[in-house]
PDB file of C-alpha atoms and ligand atoms in Angstrom:
ATOM      1  CA  UNK A 424     -71.160  50.654  13.944  1.00  0.00           C
ATOM      2  CA  UNK A 425     -69.625  53.798  12.634  1.00  0.00           C
ATOM      3  CA  UNK A 426     -73.110  55.306  12.079  1.00  0.00           C
ATOM      4  CA  UNK A 427     -74.252  54.900  15.450  1.00  0.00           C
ATOM      5  CA  UNK A 428     -71.039  56.289  17.246  1.00  0.00           C
ATOM      6  CA  UNK A 429     -71.387  59.341  14.916  1.00  0.00           C
ATOM      7  CA  UNK A 430     -74.926  59.675  16.095  1.00  0.00           C
ATOM      8  CA  UNK A 431     -73.672  59.354  19.735  1.00  0.00           C
ATOM      9  CA  UNK A 432     -71.053  61.853  19.241  1.00  0.00           C
ATOM     10  CA  UNK A 433     -73.470  64.450  17.479  1.00  0.00           C
ATOM     11  CA  UNK A 434     -75.607  64.163  20.588  1.00  0.00           C
ATOM     12  CA  UNK A 435     -72.453  64.236  22.884  1.00  0.00           C
ATOM     13  CA  UNK A 436     -70.049  66.475  21.870  1.00  0.00           C
ATOM     14  CA  UNK A 437     -70.441  70.032  23.212  1.00  0.00           C
ATOM     15  CA  UNK A 438     -71.059  72.968  20.696  1.00  0.00           C
ATOM     16  CA  UNK A 439     -68.354  75.221  20.268  1.00  0.00           C
ATOM     17  CA  UNK A 440     -67.858  78.742  18.833  1.00  0.00           C
ATOM     18  CA  UNK A 441     -64.830  77.695  16.686  1.00  0.00           C
ATOM     19  CA  UNK A 442     -67.247  74.802  14.829  1.00  0.00           C
ATOM     20  CA  UNK A 443     -68.668  76.312  11.965  1.00  0.00           C
ATOM     21  CA  UNK A 444     -69.142  72.615  10.997  1.00  0.00           C
ATOM     22  CA  UNK A 445     -68.585  69.927  13.325  1.00  0.00           C
ATOM     23  CA  UNK A 446     -68.821  66.089  13.171  1.00  0.00           C
ATOM     24  CA  UNK A 447     -70.593  64.205  10.452  1.00  0.00           C
ATOM     25  CA  UNK A 448     -69.429  65.581   7.042  1.00  0.00           C
ATOM     26  CA  UNK A 449     -66.232  64.374   5.288  1.00  0.00           C
ATOM     27  CA  UNK A 450     -64.479  67.067   7.168  1.00  0.00           C
ATOM     28  CA  UNK A 451     -65.094  69.759   9.785  1.00  0.00           C
ATOM     29  CA  UNK A 452     -64.994  73.476   9.248  1.00  0.00           C
ATOM     30  CA  UNK A 453     -63.428  75.912  11.912  1.00  0.00           C
ATOM     31  CA  UNK A 454     -63.583  79.392  12.179  1.00  0.00           C
ATOM     32  CA  UNK A 455     -60.174  80.779  12.862  1.00  0.00           C
ATOM     33  CA  UNK A 456     -60.634  84.496  12.263  1.00  0.00           C
ATOM     34  CA  UNK A 457     -58.707  85.366  15.423  1.00  0.00           C
ATOM     35  CA  UNK A 458     -55.706  83.043  15.184  1.00  0.00           C
ATOM     36  CA  UNK A 459     -53.590  84.120  12.322  1.00  0.00           C
ATOM     37  CA  UNK A 460     -50.696  81.732  13.587  1.00  0.00           C
ATOM     38  CA  UNK A 461     -51.494  78.343  15.016  1.00  0.00           C
ATOM     39  CA  UNK A 462     -49.303  75.426  16.159  1.00  0.00           C
ATOM     40  CA  UNK A 463     -50.434  71.559  15.223  1.00  0.00           C
ATOM     41  CA  UNK A 464     -49.368  68.660  17.071  1.00  0.00           C
ATOM     42  CA  UNK A 465     -50.282  64.950  16.857  1.00  0.00           C
ATOM     43  CA  UNK A 466     -49.614  61.887  19.127  1.00  0.00           C
ATOM     44  CA  UNK A 467     -50.489  58.461  18.713  1.00  0.00           C
ATOM     45  CA  UNK A 468     -51.122  56.231  21.766  1.00  0.00           C
ATOM     46  CA  UNK A 469     -51.393  52.352  22.121  1.00  0.00           C
ATOM     47  CA  UNK A 470     -52.697  49.940  24.331  1.00  0.00           C
ATOM     48  CA  UNK A 471     -50.046  47.939  25.924  1.00  0.00           C
ATOM     49  CA  UNK A 472     -47.549  50.881  25.670  1.00  0.00           C
ATOM     50  CA  UNK A 473     -49.076  53.887  26.810  1.00  0.00           C
ATOM     51  CA  UNK A 474     -51.692  52.204  28.942  1.00  0.00           C
ATOM     52  CA  UNK A 475     -52.907  48.850  29.762  1.00  0.00           C
ATOM     53  CA  UNK A 476     -56.621  48.610  29.021  1.00  0.00           C
ATOM     54  CA  UNK A 477     -57.153  45.400  30.895  1.00  0.00           C
ATOM     55  CA  UNK A 478     -56.147  47.240  34.042  1.00  0.00           C
ATOM     56  CA  UNK A 479     -57.603  50.537  33.938  1.00  0.00           C
ATOM     57  CA  UNK A 480     -60.835  52.372  32.955  1.00  0.00           C
ATOM     58  CA  UNK A 481     -60.759  53.219  29.354  1.00  0.00           C
ATOM     59  CA  UNK A 482     -62.022  56.801  30.176  1.00  0.00           C
ATOM     60  CA  UNK A 483     -58.231  57.253  31.850  1.00  0.00           C
ATOM     61  CA  UNK A 484     -56.915  56.159  28.580  1.00  0.00           C
ATOM     62  CA  UNK A 485     -59.174  58.724  26.867  1.00  0.00           C
ATOM     63  CA  UNK A 486     -58.192  61.520  29.028  1.00  0.00           C
ATOM     64  CA  UNK A 487     -54.411  60.598  28.891  1.00  0.00           C
ATOM     65  CA  UNK A 488     -54.437  60.377  24.931  1.00  0.00           C
ATOM     66  CA  UNK A 489     -55.946  63.920  25.070  1.00  0.00           C
ATOM     67  CA  UNK A 490     -53.700  65.175  27.991  1.00  0.00           C
ATOM     68  CA  UNK A 491     -50.272  64.292  26.281  1.00  0.00           C
ATOM     69  CA  UNK A 492     -51.429  66.582  23.141  1.00  0.00           C
ATOM     70  CA  UNK A 493     -52.414  69.243  25.431  1.00  0.00           C
ATOM     71  CA  UNK A 494     -48.940  69.217  27.123  1.00  0.00           C
ATOM     72  CA  UNK A 495     -47.441  69.777  23.631  1.00  0.00           C
ATOM     73  CA  UNK A 496     -49.664  72.962  23.237  1.00  0.00           C
ATOM     74  CA  UNK A 497     -48.468  73.811  26.758  1.00  0.00           C
ATOM     75  CA  UNK A 498     -44.843  73.555  25.838  1.00  0.00           C
ATOM     76  CA  UNK A 499     -45.336  75.767  22.929  1.00  0.00           C
ATOM     77  CA  UNK A 500     -47.420  78.319  24.994  1.00  0.00           C
ATOM     78  CA  UNK A 501     -50.454  77.720  22.435  1.00  0.00           C
ATOM     79  CA  UNK A 502     -54.040  78.157  23.831  1.00  0.00           C
ATOM     80  CA  UNK A 503     -55.983  74.984  22.751  1.00  0.00           C
ATOM     81  CA  UNK A 504     -58.520  75.591  19.701  1.00  0.00           C
ATOM     82  CA  UNK A 505     -59.459  72.371  18.180  1.00  0.00           C
ATOM     83  CA  UNK A 506     -58.824  68.680  17.859  1.00  0.00           C
ATOM     84  CA  UNK A 507     -59.505  65.739  15.846  1.00  0.00           C
ATOM     85  CA  UNK A 508     -59.707  62.088  17.054  1.00  0.00           C
ATOM     86  CA  UNK A 509     -58.634  59.106  15.140  1.00  0.00           C
ATOM     87  CA  UNK A 510     -59.486  55.745  16.901  1.00  0.00           C
ATOM     88  CA  UNK A 511     -58.326  52.214  15.874  1.00  0.00           C
ATOM     89  CA  UNK A 512     -60.687  50.056  17.797  1.00  0.00           C
ATOM     90  CA  UNK A 513     -60.445  46.195  18.478  1.00  0.00           C
ATOM     91  CA  UNK A 514     -63.420  44.855  16.854  1.00  0.00           C
ATOM     92  CA  UNK A 515     -64.799  43.308  19.791  1.00  0.00           C
ATOM     93  CA  UNK A 516     -66.657  45.861  22.303  1.00  0.00           C
ATOM     94  CA  UNK A 517     -65.475  48.701  20.034  1.00  0.00           C
ATOM     95  CA  UNK A 518     -68.640  51.029  20.455  1.00  0.00           C
ATOM     96  CA  UNK A 519     -68.655  50.794  24.237  1.00  0.00           C
ATOM     97  CA  UNK A 520     -64.893  51.516  24.111  1.00  0.00           C
ATOM     98  CA  UNK A 521     -65.035  54.428  21.930  1.00  0.00           C
ATOM     99  CA  UNK A 522     -67.810  56.016  23.839  1.00  0.00           C
ATOM    100  CA  UNK A 523     -65.792  55.509  27.258  1.00  0.00           C
ATOM    101  CA  UNK A 524     -62.542  57.251  25.717  1.00  0.00           C
ATOM    102  CA  UNK A 525     -64.668  60.149  24.648  1.00  0.00           C
ATOM    103  CA  UNK A 526     -66.295  60.413  28.067  1.00  0.00           C
ATOM    104  CA  UNK A 527     -62.468  60.577  29.498  1.00  0.00           C
ATOM    105  CA  UNK A 528     -61.577  63.267  26.690  1.00  0.00           C
ATOM    106  CA  UNK A 529     -64.847  65.361  26.858  1.00  0.00           C
ATOM    107  CA  UNK A 530     -64.257  66.963  30.507  1.00  0.00           C
ATOM    108  CA  UNK A 531     -60.737  67.876  29.813  1.00  0.00           C
ATOM    109  CA  UNK A 532     -61.602  69.341  26.418  1.00  0.00           C
ATOM    110  CA  UNK A 533     -64.324  71.421  28.037  1.00  0.00           C
ATOM    111  CA  UNK A 534     -61.819  72.687  30.552  1.00  0.00           C
ATOM    112  CA  UNK A 535     -59.381  73.884  28.408  1.00  0.00           C
ATOM    113  CA  UNK A 536     -61.910  75.399  25.879  1.00  0.00           C
ATOM    114  CA  UNK A 537     -60.879  72.752  23.188  1.00  0.00           C
ATOM    115  CA  UNK A 538     -63.511  72.001  20.392  1.00  0.00           C
ATOM    116  CA  UNK A 539     -63.513  68.200  19.195  1.00  0.00           C
ATOM    117  CA  UNK A 540     -64.224  68.957  15.603  1.00  0.00           C
ATOM    118  CA  UNK A 541     -64.342  65.426  14.356  1.00  0.00           C
ATOM    119  CA  UNK A 542     -62.114  62.539  13.823  1.00  0.00           C
ATOM    120  CA  UNK A 543     -62.063  58.848  12.256  1.00  0.00           C
ATOM    121  CA  UNK A 544     -62.744  55.484  13.642  1.00  0.00           C
ATOM    122  CA  UNK A 545     -61.634  52.345  12.275  1.00  0.00           C
ATOM    123  CA  UNK A 546     -61.484  48.684  13.583  1.00  0.00           C
ATOM    124  CA  UNK A 547     -59.255  45.892  13.306  1.00  0.00           C
ATOM    125  CA  UNK A 548     -58.013  42.693  14.904  1.00  0.00           C
ATOM    126  CA  UNK A 549     -55.258  44.444  16.970  1.00  0.00           C
ATOM    127  CA  UNK A 550     -55.084  46.653  20.358  1.00  0.00           C
ATOM    128  CA  UNK A 551     -56.525  49.815  20.507  1.00  0.00           C
ATOM    129  CA  UNK A 552     -54.623  52.969  18.925  1.00  0.00           C
ATOM    130  CA  UNK A 553     -55.637  56.482  19.907  1.00  0.00           C
ATOM    131  CA  UNK A 554     -54.360  59.338  17.625  1.00  0.00           C
ATOM    132  CA  UNK A 555     -55.153  63.077  18.376  1.00  0.00           C
ATOM    133  CA  UNK A 556     -54.221  66.212  16.401  1.00  0.00           C
ATOM    134  CA  UNK A 557     -54.706  69.308  17.924  1.00  0.00           C
ATOM    135  CA  UNK A 558     -54.363  73.162  16.816  1.00  0.00           C
ATOM    136  CA  UNK A 559     -53.624  75.558  19.285  1.00  0.00           C
ATOM    137  CA  UNK A 560     -53.049  79.589  18.950  1.00  0.00           C
ATOM    138  CA  UNK A 561     -50.061  81.279  19.458  1.00  0.00           C
ATOM    139  CA  UNK A 562     -50.308  84.618  21.607  1.00  0.00           C
ATOM    140  CA  UNK A 563     -48.852  87.995  20.792  1.00  0.00           C
ATOM    141  CA  UNK A 564     -45.257  86.883  22.050  1.00  0.00           C
ATOM    142  CA  UNK A 565     -45.334  84.236  19.715  1.00  0.00           C
ATOM    143  CA  UNK A 566     -44.846  80.305  20.443  1.00  0.00           C
ATOM    144  CA  UNK A 567     -42.445  78.980  22.880  1.00  0.00           C
ATOM    145  CA  UNK A 568     -39.764  77.089  21.218  1.00  0.00           C
ATOM    146  CA  UNK A 569     -36.944  74.815  22.086  1.00  0.00           C
ATOM    147  CA  UNK A 570     -34.440  76.643  20.255  1.00  0.00           C
ATOM    148  CA  UNK A 571     -34.251  80.056  22.153  1.00  0.00           C
ATOM    149  CA  UNK A 572     -32.259  79.268  25.301  1.00  0.00           C
ATOM    150  CA  UNK A 573     -29.464  81.493  25.988  1.00  0.00           C
ATOM    151  CA  UNK A 574     -26.219  80.810  28.274  1.00  0.00           C
ATOM    152  CA  UNK A 575     -26.784  82.028  31.689  1.00  0.00           C
ATOM    153  CA  UNK A 576     -30.736  81.549  31.326  1.00  0.00           C
ATOM    154  CA  UNK A 577     -32.042  79.961  34.476  1.00  0.00           C
ATOM    155  CA  UNK A 578     -33.918  76.519  33.977  1.00  0.00           C
ATOM    156  CA  UNK A 579     -37.415  76.642  35.755  1.00  0.00           C
ATOM    157  CA  UNK A 580     -39.335  73.441  36.012  1.00  0.00           C
ATOM    158  CA  UNK A 581     -42.959  73.139  37.165  1.00  0.00           C
ATOM    159  CA  UNK A 582     -44.139  70.293  39.416  1.00  0.00           C
ATOM    160  CA  UNK A 583     -42.072  67.213  40.468  1.00  0.00           C
ATOM    161  CA  UNK A 584     -40.323  64.521  38.799  1.00  0.00           C
ATOM    162  CA  UNK A 585     -40.214  60.669  38.736  1.00  0.00           C
ATOM    163  CA  UNK A 586     -42.287  57.664  39.277  1.00  0.00           C
ATOM    164  CA  UNK A 587     -45.299  58.812  37.169  1.00  0.00           C
ATOM    165  CA  UNK A 588     -45.621  54.998  36.288  1.00  0.00           C
ATOM    166  CA  UNK A 589     -47.426  54.569  39.587  1.00  0.00           C
ATOM    167  CA  UNK A 590     -50.557  56.463  38.197  1.00  0.00           C
ATOM    168  CA  UNK A 591     -49.491  60.133  37.540  1.00  0.00           C
ATOM    169  CA  UNK A 592     -49.003  59.377  33.926  1.00  0.00           C
ATOM    170  CA  UNK A 593     -52.684  58.682  33.356  1.00  0.00           C
ATOM    171  CA  UNK A 594     -54.054  61.302  35.619  1.00  0.00           C
ATOM    172  CA  UNK A 595     -51.682  64.353  35.240  1.00  0.00           C
ATOM    173  CA  UNK A 596     -52.582  67.969  34.599  1.00  0.00           C
ATOM    174  CA  UNK A 597     -51.421  69.176  31.540  1.00  0.00           C
ATOM    175  CA  UNK A 598     -49.684  72.799  32.055  1.00  0.00           C
ATOM    176  CA  UNK A 599     -51.729  74.703  29.726  1.00  0.00           C
ATOM    177  CA  UNK A 600     -52.839  77.487  32.126  1.00  0.00           C
ATOM    178  CA  UNK A 601     -49.263  77.777  33.789  1.00  0.00           C
ATOM    179  CA  UNK A 602     -47.532  78.130  30.371  1.00  0.00           C
ATOM    180  CA  UNK A 603     -49.918  80.848  28.970  1.00  0.00           C
ATOM    181  CA  UNK A 604     -49.821  82.834  32.128  1.00  0.00           C
ATOM    182  CA  UNK A 605     -45.906  82.641  32.483  1.00  0.00           C
ATOM    183  CA  UNK A 606     -45.707  83.344  28.457  1.00  0.00           C
ATOM    184  CA  UNK A 607     -48.061  86.207  28.687  1.00  0.00           C
ATOM    185  CA  UNK A 608     -46.594  88.049  31.799  1.00  0.00           C
ATOM    186  CA  UNK A 609     -42.848  87.214  31.651  1.00  0.00           C
ATOM    187  CA  UNK A 610     -40.291  86.551  28.756  1.00  0.00           C
ATOM    188  CA  UNK A 611     -39.386  82.838  28.297  1.00  0.00           C
ATOM    189  CA  UNK A 612     -36.745  82.137  25.948  1.00  0.00           C
ATOM    190  CA  UNK A 613     -37.466  78.471  25.343  1.00  0.00           C
ATOM    191  CA  UNK A 614     -39.622  75.710  26.840  1.00  0.00           C
ATOM    192  CA  UNK A 615     -40.281  71.952  26.251  1.00  0.00           C
ATOM    193  CA  UNK A 616     -42.592  69.567  28.141  1.00  0.00           C
ATOM    194  CA  UNK A 617     -40.935  66.461  29.995  1.00  0.00           C
ATOM    195  CA  UNK A 618     -42.755  63.500  28.230  1.00  0.00           C
ATOM    196  CA  UNK A 619     -39.523  61.358  27.937  1.00  0.00           C
ATOM    197  CA  UNK A 620     -37.357  62.404  30.957  1.00  0.00           C
ATOM    198  CA  UNK A 621     -36.123  65.200  32.656  1.00  0.00           C
ATOM    199  CA  UNK A 622     -32.421  64.695  31.596  1.00  0.00           C
ATOM    200  CA  UNK A 623     -33.315  63.770  28.191  1.00  0.00           C
ATOM    201  CA  UNK A 624     -35.825  66.329  27.247  1.00  0.00           C
ATOM    202  CA  UNK A 625     -33.711  69.047  28.847  1.00  0.00           C
ATOM    203  CA  UNK A 626     -30.665  67.997  26.787  1.00  0.00           C
ATOM    204  CA  UNK A 627     -32.861  68.112  23.775  1.00  0.00           C
ATOM    205  CA  UNK A 628     -33.829  71.767  24.671  1.00  0.00           C
ATOM    206  CA  UNK A 629     -30.088  72.743  25.068  1.00  0.00           C
ATOM    207  CA  UNK A 630     -29.057  71.103  21.772  1.00  0.00           C
ATOM    208  CA  UNK A 631     -31.588  72.968  19.725  1.00  0.00           C
ATOM    209  CA  UNK A 632     -30.651  76.404  21.259  1.00  0.00           C
ATOM    210  CA  UNK A 633     -27.038  75.442  20.528  1.00  0.00           C
ATOM    211  CA  UNK A 634     -26.023  75.503  24.241  1.00  0.00           C
ATOM    212  CA  UNK A 635     -25.622  73.124  27.048  1.00  0.00           C
ATOM    213  CA  UNK A 636     -27.339  72.600  30.429  1.00  0.00           C
ATOM    214  CA  UNK A 637     -26.248  72.211  34.154  1.00  0.00           C
ATOM    215  CA  UNK A 638     -28.656  70.750  36.641  1.00  0.00           C
ATOM    216  CA  UNK A 639     -28.174  71.292  40.457  1.00  0.00           C
ATOM    217  CA  UNK A 640     -29.215  67.954  41.716  1.00  0.00           C
ATOM    218  CA  UNK A 641     -29.799  69.150  45.065  1.00  0.00           C
ATOM    219  CA  UNK A 642     -32.576  71.416  43.680  1.00  0.00           C
ATOM    220  CA  UNK A 643     -34.558  68.643  41.639  1.00  0.00           C
ATOM    221  CA  UNK A 644     -38.010  68.512  43.143  1.00  0.00           C
ATOM    222  CA  UNK A 645     -38.385  64.590  43.511  1.00  0.00           C
ATOM    223  CA  UNK A 646     -42.131  63.188  43.466  1.00  0.00           C
ATOM    224  CA  UNK A 647     -43.020  61.064  46.362  1.00  0.00           C
ATOM    225  CA  UNK A 648     -43.922  58.519  43.605  1.00  0.00           C
ATOM    226  CA  UNK A 649     -40.131  58.389  42.788  1.00  0.00           C
ATOM    227  CA  UNK A 650     -39.413  57.498  46.329  1.00  0.00           C
ATOM    228  CA  UNK A 651     -42.056  55.062  46.453  1.00  0.00           C
ATOM    229  CA  UNK A 652     -40.958  53.323  43.280  1.00  0.00           C
ATOM    230  CA  UNK A 653     -37.361  53.326  44.398  1.00  0.00           C
ATOM    231  CA  UNK A 654     -38.436  51.508  47.561  1.00  0.00           C
ATOM    232  CA  UNK A 655     -41.009  49.055  45.906  1.00  0.00           C
ATOM    233  CA  UNK A 656     -38.535  47.987  43.314  1.00  0.00           C
ATOM    234  CA  UNK A 657     -35.437  47.795  45.263  1.00  0.00           C
ATOM    235  CA  UNK A 658     -33.492  47.485  42.198  1.00  0.00           C
ATOM    236  CA  UNK A 659     -30.855  50.107  43.053  1.00  0.00           C
ATOM    237  CA  UNK A 660     -32.580  52.855  41.115  1.00  0.00           C
ATOM    238  CA  UNK A 661     -32.485  55.989  43.260  1.00  0.00           C
ATOM    239  CA  UNK A 662     -35.579  58.267  43.524  1.00  0.00           C
ATOM    240  CA  UNK A 663     -33.114  60.947  41.885  1.00  0.00           C
ATOM    241  CA  UNK A 664     -32.510  58.752  39.022  1.00  0.00           C
ATOM    242  CA  UNK A 665     -36.138  58.151  38.533  1.00  0.00           C
ATOM    243  CA  UNK A 666     -36.649  62.020  38.760  1.00  0.00           C
ATOM    244  CA  UNK A 667     -33.870  62.401  35.960  1.00  0.00           C
ATOM    245  CA  UNK A 668     -34.834  59.439  33.632  1.00  0.00           C
ATOM    246  CA  UNK A 669     -38.456  58.282  34.267  1.00  0.00           C
ATOM    247  CA  UNK A 670     -40.875  59.407  31.361  1.00  0.00           C
ATOM    248  CA  UNK A 671     -44.215  60.828  31.414  1.00  0.00           C
ATOM    249  CA  UNK A 672     -44.064  63.667  33.974  1.00  0.00           C
ATOM    250  CA  UNK A 673     -45.589  66.127  31.643  1.00  0.00           C
ATOM    251  CA  UNK A 674     -44.132  69.082  33.504  1.00  0.00           C
ATOM    252  CA  UNK A 675     -42.443  71.983  31.877  1.00  0.00           C
ATOM    253  CA  UNK A 676     -38.941  72.910  31.657  1.00  0.00           C
ATOM    254  CA  UNK A 677     -38.393  76.673  30.849  1.00  0.00           C
ATOM    255  CA  UNK A 678     -35.278  78.741  30.093  1.00  0.00           C
ATOM    256  CA  UNK A 679     -35.670  82.116  31.371  1.00  0.00           C
ATOM    257  CA  UNK A 680     -33.189  85.154  31.420  1.00  0.00           C
ATOM    258  CA  UNK A 681     -31.838  85.337  35.004  1.00  0.00           C
ATOM    259  CA  UNK A 682     -33.650  88.531  35.950  1.00  0.00           C
ATOM    260  CA  UNK A 683     -36.873  87.435  34.744  1.00  0.00           C
ATOM    261  CA  UNK A 684     -36.293  83.979  36.597  1.00  0.00           C
ATOM    262  CA  UNK A 685     -35.953  86.194  39.837  1.00  0.00           C
ATOM    263  CA  UNK A 686     -39.041  88.123  39.131  1.00  0.00           C
ATOM    264  CA  UNK A 687     -41.106  85.111  38.525  1.00  0.00           C
ATOM    265  CA  UNK A 688     -39.828  83.213  41.664  1.00  0.00           C
ATOM    266  CA  UNK A 689     -40.500  86.197  43.786  1.00  0.00           C
ATOM    267  CA  UNK A 690     -44.147  86.875  42.443  1.00  0.00           C
ATOM    268  CA  UNK A 691     -44.835  83.235  42.689  1.00  0.00           C
ATOM    269  CA  UNK A 692     -47.550  83.360  40.090  1.00  0.00           C
ATOM    270  CA  UNK A 693     -48.601  79.750  40.188  1.00  0.00           C
ATOM    271  CA  UNK A 694     -50.393  77.564  42.382  1.00  0.00           C
ATOM    272  CA  UNK A 695     -48.081  74.661  41.732  1.00  0.00           C
ATOM    273  CA  UNK A 696     -44.416  74.337  42.646  1.00  0.00           C
ATOM    274  CA  UNK A 697     -42.047  76.161  40.225  1.00  0.00           C
ATOM    275  CA  UNK A 698     -38.275  75.684  40.973  1.00  0.00           C
ATOM    276  CA  UNK A 699     -35.074  76.553  39.547  1.00  0.00           C
ATOM    277  CA  UNK A 700     -33.161  73.745  38.970  1.00  0.00           C
ATOM    278  CA  UNK A 701     -30.274  74.951  37.006  1.00  0.00           C
ATOM    279  CA  UNK A 702     -29.109  77.183  34.090  1.00  0.00           C
ATOM    280  CA  UNK A 703     -28.257  77.078  30.383  1.00  0.00           C
ATOM    281  CA  UNK A 704     -24.241  76.978  29.537  1.00  0.00           C
ATOM    282  CA  UNK A 705     -22.411  77.845  26.656  1.00  0.00           C
ATOM    283  CA  UNK A 706     -20.536  74.528  26.971  1.00  0.00           C
ATOM    284  CA  UNK A 707     -22.209  72.049  25.115  1.00  0.00           C
ATOM    285  CA  UNK A 708     -23.728  68.855  26.703  1.00  0.00           C
ATOM    286  CA  UNK A 709     -25.625  67.994  29.942  1.00  0.00           C
ATOM    287  CA  UNK A 710     -23.933  68.689  33.287  1.00  0.00           C
ATOM    288  CA  UNK A 711     -24.586  68.486  37.036  1.00  0.00           C
ATOM    289  CA  UNK A 712     -23.479  69.585  40.079  1.00  0.00           C
ATOM    290  CA  UNK A 713     -24.120  66.671  42.390  1.00  0.00           C
ATOM    291  CA  UNK A 714     -24.817  66.679  46.240  1.00  0.00           C
ATOM    292  CA  UNK A 715     -21.194  66.872  47.120  1.00  0.00           C
ATOM    293  CA  UNK A 716     -20.851  70.253  44.923  1.00  0.00           C
ATOM    294  CA  UNK A 717     -18.680  68.267  42.304  1.00  0.00           C
ATOM    295  CA  UNK A 718     -19.425  69.127  38.704  1.00  0.00           C
ATOM    296  CA  UNK A 719     -19.792  66.037  36.405  1.00  0.00           C
ATOM    297  CA  UNK A 720     -21.139  65.151  33.158  1.00  0.00           C
ATOM    298  CA  UNK A 721     -24.823  63.815  33.373  1.00  0.00           C
ATOM    299  CA  UNK A 722     -25.850  61.209  30.612  1.00  0.00           C
ATOM    300  CA  UNK A 723     -29.396  62.109  29.307  1.00  0.00           C
ATOM    301  CA  UNK A 724     -31.552  59.109  29.649  1.00  0.00           C
ATOM    302  CA  UNK A 725     -35.398  58.556  29.303  1.00  0.00           C
ATOM    303  CA  UNK A 726     -37.763  56.970  27.047  1.00  0.00           C
ATOM    304  CA  UNK A 727     -37.226  56.421  23.518  1.00  0.00           C
ATOM    305  CA  UNK A 728     -39.348  54.629  20.904  1.00  0.00           C
ATOM    306  CA  UNK A 729     -36.946  52.410  19.081  1.00  0.00           C
ATOM    307  CA  UNK A 730     -37.253  51.546  15.370  1.00  0.00           C
ATOM    308  CA  UNK A 731     -34.984  50.669  12.438  1.00  0.00           C
TER     309      UNK A 731
HETATM  310 MG1   MG B 356     -43.187  67.579  23.700  1.00  0.00          MG
END
């Protein structure tokens, strides 16, 4: 089966100027002359955890597997270059599944100029696992890291938060173009993508920077899906709690010097919402000003993979 998949991929995968040698040999060869500094990132996604293949078209699972990696490149303000794809397929229906996964990935790769350089395909008696590794090119301003935030920086957020489980976690748009544009035109001190939850990922950025963070709850852009989820489940979890703690928004949180934040908000350079939701503090920990104007500590919560 692997041979026929390689044959199919050789026909199907688009050519790319970075690829000196693409799929089919023991390894691919890239031409990276113009990228003296690269970022590299990997993510593994599993059927039953990150998506449920019994409920969705496998192309959406393929697209998501690539999109989560692209979101990490966006978080670093790195331009997508090339990637490799490892598939661990269930034995039954493996070829068809692999082809559908790639059909989900290829349009997204083309949209962001990413070369799919190759990969590995195995099969077993377990569920599907997709692991993708991406390389990204760092621009002249350098990579956007988590550890550069300074007290007084404003916290800007793209998009809206909460309730992505209703569908957005599969079909979200990785904020690559937005991150590259903002990092090129403005001075950004730090950034992270919200994969595990707004409050949890913001606390990670603040902690890496040796700072704290204050959120203004009335400014948090709450997604319609967060409201819908709160209504559907009627378990007492509010839309705001969904916005603060749900995983997989894949939006960006940016720490930006105040005068620069003001400039960005006045310029409105993006076609998606960009909202100032708080600021970086010298006092450590995560804090919020609630709707009543009271300052209180906020427990960072979100999705965490558990293991011993
Ligand atoms: Mg990330």
